[in-house]
Amino acid sequence: LAVKHHHARSQGSMERVLSGVARLGVGVAGVSFIGGQCLYNVEGGHRAVIFDQIRGVLPTPVSEGTGIRIPIIQTPIIMDVRSRPREIKSVTGTKDLQMVNIYLRVLSRPREDKLPTIYQTLGTNFDDRVLPSLGNEVLKSVVAQYNADQLLSMREQIS
């Protein structure tokens, strides 16, 4: 009788320990899930624009580091703000109507304070949408001022 009573008591304490461990495991899983949904990371050289389901795109970009968001309501859009090189190729006419192939190398980066506006109007691939057409226009307007032989002889001054 004493052995049965001791066995029942140790089994009850074991159930309490396992129940406590299970509750702790569920608590840790819940906290990590909520933490994973509420936190986001902005790497160096990037900024985040926050899209809020209620207010739209928030006016201030978020700089590097870990940020807090409201799950489902807010979505961070990570944008690269580092200077990036881009080469634009154009075939354009000179002053004497000869066609020339010309390349323009551009280093560009967005203004950080304008990121929300850039995201709203152009999206995340803003440089792919703006730079080719802008570069083409600049190349054509500059090249049209010179003859083909002037382009070759005055190459350093023109660029």
PDB file of N, CA and C in Angstrom, residues 33-80:
ATOM      1  N   PHE A  33       6.565  33.710 -32.398  1.00  0.00           N
ATOM      2  CA  PHE A  33       5.714  33.930 -33.559  1.00  0.00           C
ATOM      3  C   PHE A  33       5.283  35.388 -33.638  1.00  0.00           C
ATOM      4  N   ILE A  34       4.826  35.917 -32.530  1.00  0.00           N
ATOM      5  CA  ILE A  34       4.399  37.320 -32.498  1.00  0.00           C
ATOM      6  C   ILE A  34       5.594  38.235 -32.734  1.00  0.00           C
ATOM      7  N   GLY A  35       6.726  37.927 -32.120  1.00  0.00           N
ATOM      8  CA  GLY A  35       7.932  38.733 -32.336  1.00  0.00           C
ATOM      9  C   GLY A  35       8.370  38.704 -33.782  1.00  0.00           C
ATOM     10  N   GLY A  36       8.294  37.554 -34.413  1.00  0.00           N
ATOM     11  CA  GLY A  36       8.666  37.437 -35.815  1.00  0.00           C
ATOM     12  C   GLY A  36       7.721  38.204 -36.727  1.00  0.00           C
ATOM     13  N   GLN A  37       6.477  38.306 -36.350  1.00  0.00           N
ATOM     14  CA  GLN A  37       5.499  39.040 -37.151  1.00  0.00           C
ATOM     15  C   GLN A  37       5.562  40.551 -36.904  1.00  0.00           C
ATOM     16  N   CYS A  38       6.028  40.968 -35.736  1.00  0.00           N
ATOM     17  CA  CYS A  38       6.038  42.390 -35.376  1.00  0.00           C
ATOM     18  C   CYS A  38       7.356  43.076 -35.698  1.00  0.00           C
ATOM     19  N   LEU A  39       8.414  42.319 -35.883  1.00  0.00           N
ATOM     20  CA  LEU A  39       9.732  42.916 -36.106  1.00  0.00           C
ATOM     21  C   LEU A  39      10.162  42.733 -37.555  1.00  0.00           C
ATOM     22  N   TYR A  40      10.891  43.715 -38.063  1.00  0.00           N
ATOM     23  CA  TYR A  40      11.500  43.599 -39.385  1.00  0.00           C
ATOM     24  C   TYR A  40      12.871  44.246 -39.315  1.00  0.00           C
ATOM     25  N   ASN A  41      13.734  43.877 -40.237  1.00  0.00           N
ATOM     26  CA  ASN A  41      15.117  44.351 -40.215  1.00  0.00           C
ATOM     27  C   ASN A  41      15.417  45.138 -41.482  1.00  0.00           C
ATOM     28  N   VAL A  42      16.064  46.300 -41.321  1.00  0.00           N
ATOM     29  CA  VAL A  42      16.489  47.122 -42.444  1.00  0.00           C
ATOM     30  C   VAL A  42      18.013  47.083 -42.454  1.00  0.00           C
ATOM     31  N   GLU A  43      18.591  46.504 -43.505  1.00  0.00           N
ATOM     32  CA  GLU A  43      20.043  46.365 -43.617  1.00  0.00           C
ATOM     33  C   GLU A  43      20.693  47.709 -43.920  1.00  0.00           C
ATOM     34  N   GLY A  44      22.002  47.777 -43.747  1.00  0.00           N
ATOM     35  CA  GLY A  44      22.752  48.988 -44.068  1.00  0.00           C
ATOM     36  C   GLY A  44      22.641  49.316 -45.547  1.00  0.00           C
ATOM     37  N   GLY A  45      22.522  50.600 -45.879  1.00  0.00           N
ATOM     38  CA  GLY A  45      22.381  51.016 -47.263  1.00  0.00           C
ATOM     39  C   GLY A  45      20.964  50.878 -47.799  1.00  0.00           C
ATOM     40  N   HIS A  46      20.026  50.554 -46.934  1.00  0.00           N
ATOM     41  CA  HIS A  46      18.628  50.416 -47.322  1.00  0.00           C
ATOM     42  C   HIS A  46      17.770  51.271 -46.391  1.00  0.00           C
ATOM     43  N   ARG A  47      16.563  51.562 -46.814  1.00  0.00           N
ATOM     44  CA  ARG A  47      15.574  52.233 -45.990  1.00  0.00           C
ATOM     45  C   ARG A  47      14.253  51.513 -46.198  1.00  0.00           C
ATOM     46  N   ALA A  48      13.369  51.642 -45.228  1.00  0.00           N
ATOM     47  CA  ALA A  48      12.054  51.009 -45.336  1.00  0.00           C
ATOM     48  C   ALA A  48      10.990  52.082 -45.476  1.00  0.00           C
ATOM     49  N   VAL A  49      10.082  51.853 -46.399  1.00  0.00           N
ATOM     50  CA  VAL A  49       8.890  52.673 -46.528  1.00  0.00           C
ATOM     51  C   VAL A  49       7.763  51.805 -45.987  1.00  0.00           C
ATOM     52  N   ILE A  50       6.988  52.348 -45.066  1.00  0.00           N
ATOM     53  CA  ILE A  50       5.926  51.563 -44.432  1.00  0.00           C
ATOM     54  C   ILE A  50       4.597  51.822 -45.142  1.00  0.00           C
ATOM     55  N   PHE A  51       3.983  50.722 -45.622  1.00  0.00           N
ATOM     56  CA  PHE A  51       2.635  50.815 -46.175  1.00  0.00           C
ATOM     57  C   PHE A  51       1.662  50.388 -45.095  1.00  0.00           C
ATOM     58  N   ASP A  52       0.779  51.282 -44.726  1.00  0.00           N
ATOM     59  CA  ASP A  52      -0.216  51.053 -43.684  1.00  0.00           C
ATOM     60  C   ASP A  52      -1.570  50.862 -44.369  1.00  0.00           C
ATOM     61  N   GLN A  53      -2.284  49.790 -44.038  1.00  0.00           N
ATOM     62  CA  GLN A  53      -3.583  49.499 -44.660  1.00  0.00           C
ATOM     63  C   GLN A  53      -4.616  50.591 -44.378  1.00  0.00           C
ATOM     64  N   ILE A  54      -4.441  51.323 -43.290  1.00  0.00           N
ATOM     65  CA  ILE A  54      -5.407  52.353 -42.904  1.00  0.00           C
ATOM     66  C   ILE A  54      -5.003  53.723 -43.441  1.00  0.00           C
ATOM     67  N   ARG A  55      -3.734  54.103 -43.245  1.00  0.00           N
ATOM     68  CA  ARG A  55      -3.270  55.447 -43.604  1.00  0.00           C
ATOM     69  C   ARG A  55      -2.537  55.517 -44.932  1.00  0.00           C
ATOM     70  N   GLY A  56      -2.256  54.404 -45.569  1.00  0.00           N
ATOM     71  CA  GLY A  56      -1.503  54.410 -46.826  1.00  0.00           C
ATOM     72  C   GLY A  56      -0.013  54.416 -46.555  1.00  0.00           C
ATOM     73  N   VAL A  57       0.771  54.976 -47.473  1.00  0.00           N
ATOM     74  CA  VAL A  57       2.225  55.031 -47.321  1.00  0.00           C
ATOM     75  C   VAL A  57       2.556  56.104 -46.296  1.00  0.00           C
ATOM     76  N   LEU A  58       3.297  55.721 -45.254  1.00  0.00           N
ATOM     77  CA  LEU A  58       3.666  56.679 -44.212  1.00  0.00           C
ATOM     78  C   LEU A  58       4.722  57.643 -44.748  1.00  0.00           C
ATOM     79  N   PRO A  59       4.689  58.914 -44.323  1.00  0.00           N
ATOM     80  CA  PRO A  59       5.546  59.947 -44.935  1.00  0.00           C
ATOM     81  C   PRO A  59       7.026  59.881 -44.592  1.00  0.00           C
ATOM     82  N   THR A  60       7.398  59.166 -43.535  1.00  0.00           N
ATOM     83  CA  THR A  60       8.796  59.148 -43.111  1.00  0.00           C
ATOM     84  C   THR A  60       9.404  57.763 -43.320  1.00  0.00           C
ATOM     85  N   PRO A  61      10.507  57.665 -44.076  1.00  0.00           N
ATOM     86  CA  PRO A  61      11.171  56.370 -44.231  1.00  0.00           C
ATOM     87  C   PRO A  61      11.878  55.954 -42.940  1.00  0.00           C
ATOM     88  N   VAL A  62      12.042  54.652 -42.762  1.00  0.00           N
ATOM     89  CA  VAL A  62      12.691  54.104 -41.568  1.00  0.00           C
ATOM     90  C   VAL A  62      14.125  53.759 -41.926  1.00  0.00           C
ATOM     91  N   SER A  63      15.083  54.199 -41.086  1.00  0.00           N
ATOM     92  CA  SER A  63      16.494  53.927 -41.390  1.00  0.00           C
ATOM     93  C   SER A  63      16.906  52.548 -40.885  1.00  0.00           C
ATOM     94  N   GLU A  64      18.215  52.249 -41.007  1.00  0.00           N
ATOM     95  CA  GLU A  64      18.742  50.927 -40.705  1.00  0.00           C
ATOM     96  C   GLU A  64      18.436  50.503 -39.273  1.00  0.00           C
ATOM     97  N   GLY A  65      18.322  49.196 -39.103  1.00  0.00           N
ATOM     98  CA  GLY A  65      18.091  48.629 -37.785  1.00  0.00           C
ATOM     99  C   GLY A  65      16.832  47.785 -37.769  1.00  0.00           C
ATOM    100  N   THR A  66      16.433  47.399 -36.580  1.00  0.00           N
ATOM    101  CA  THR A  66      15.234  46.591 -36.401  1.00  0.00           C
ATOM    102  C   THR A  66      14.064  47.507 -36.094  1.00  0.00           C
ATOM    103  N   GLY A  67      12.979  47.325 -36.819  1.00  0.00           N
ATOM    104  CA  GLY A  67      11.796  48.150 -36.626  1.00  0.00           C
ATOM    105  C   GLY A  67      10.619  47.326 -36.155  1.00  0.00           C
ATOM    106  N   ILE A  68       9.615  48.016 -35.654  1.00  0.00           N
ATOM    107  CA  ILE A  68       8.397  47.363 -35.163  1.00  0.00           C
ATOM    108  C   ILE A  68       7.251  47.724 -36.093  1.00  0.00           C
ATOM    109  N   ARG A  69       6.437  46.738 -36.405  1.00  0.00           N
ATOM    110  CA  ARG A  69       5.272  46.977 -37.247  1.00  0.00           C
ATOM    111  C   ARG A  69       4.052  46.304 -36.637  1.00  0.00           C
ATOM    112  N   ILE A  70       2.880  46.717 -37.081  1.00  0.00           N
ATOM    113  CA  ILE A  70       1.639  46.076 -36.655  1.00  0.00           C
ATOM    114  C   ILE A  70       1.322  45.003 -37.695  1.00  0.00           C
ATOM    115  N   PRO A  71       1.341  43.710 -37.296  1.00  0.00           N
ATOM    116  CA  PRO A  71       1.094  42.644 -38.281  1.00  0.00           C
ATOM    117  C   PRO A  71      -0.232  42.842 -39.013  1.00  0.00           C
ATOM    118  N   ILE A  72      -0.283  42.442 -40.247  1.00  0.00           N
ATOM    119  CA  ILE A  72      -1.425  42.508 -41.155  1.00  0.00           C
ATOM    120  C   ILE A  72      -1.730  43.950 -41.593  1.00  0.00           C
ATOM    121  N   ILE A  73      -1.606  44.920 -40.692  1.00  0.00           N
ATOM    122  CA  ILE A  73      -1.944  46.310 -41.020  1.00  0.00           C
ATOM    123  C   ILE A  73      -0.773  47.020 -41.702  1.00  0.00           C
ATOM    124  N   GLN A  74       0.456  46.792 -41.246  1.00  0.00           N
ATOM    125  CA  GLN A  74       1.610  47.491 -41.799  1.00  0.00           C
ATOM    126  C   GLN A  74       2.552  46.518 -42.504  1.00  0.00           C
ATOM    127  N   THR A  75       3.068  46.957 -43.648  1.00  0.00           N
ATOM    128  CA  THR A  75       4.028  46.169 -44.424  1.00  0.00           C
ATOM    129  C   THR A  75       5.232  47.036 -44.744  1.00  0.00           C
ATOM    130  N   PRO A  76       6.443  46.619 -44.328  1.00  0.00           N
ATOM    131  CA  PRO A  76       7.633  47.395 -44.700  1.00  0.00           C
ATOM    132  C   PRO A  76       8.084  47.037 -46.116  1.00  0.00           C
ATOM    133  N   ILE A  77       8.375  48.051 -46.914  1.00  0.00           N
ATOM    134  CA  ILE A  77       8.935  47.851 -48.250  1.00  0.00           C
ATOM    135  C   ILE A  77      10.378  48.326 -48.183  1.00  0.00           C
ATOM    136  N   ILE A  78      11.324  47.407 -48.349  1.00  0.00           N
ATOM    137  CA  ILE A  78      12.740  47.722 -48.219  1.00  0.00           C
ATOM    138  C   ILE A  78      13.259  48.236 -49.567  1.00  0.00           C
ATOM    139  N   MET A  79      13.903  49.410 -49.539  1.00  0.00           N
ATOM    140  CA  MET A  79      14.419  50.024 -50.764  1.00  0.00           C
ATOM    141  C   MET A  79      15.907  50.309 -50.621  1.00  0.00           C
ATOM    142  N   ASP A  80      16.641  50.062 -51.681  1.00  0.00           N
ATOM    143  CA  ASP A  80      18.087  50.269 -51.714  1.00  0.00           C
ATOM    144  C   ASP A  80      18.372  51.751 -51.967  1.00  0.00           C
TER     145      ASP A  80
END
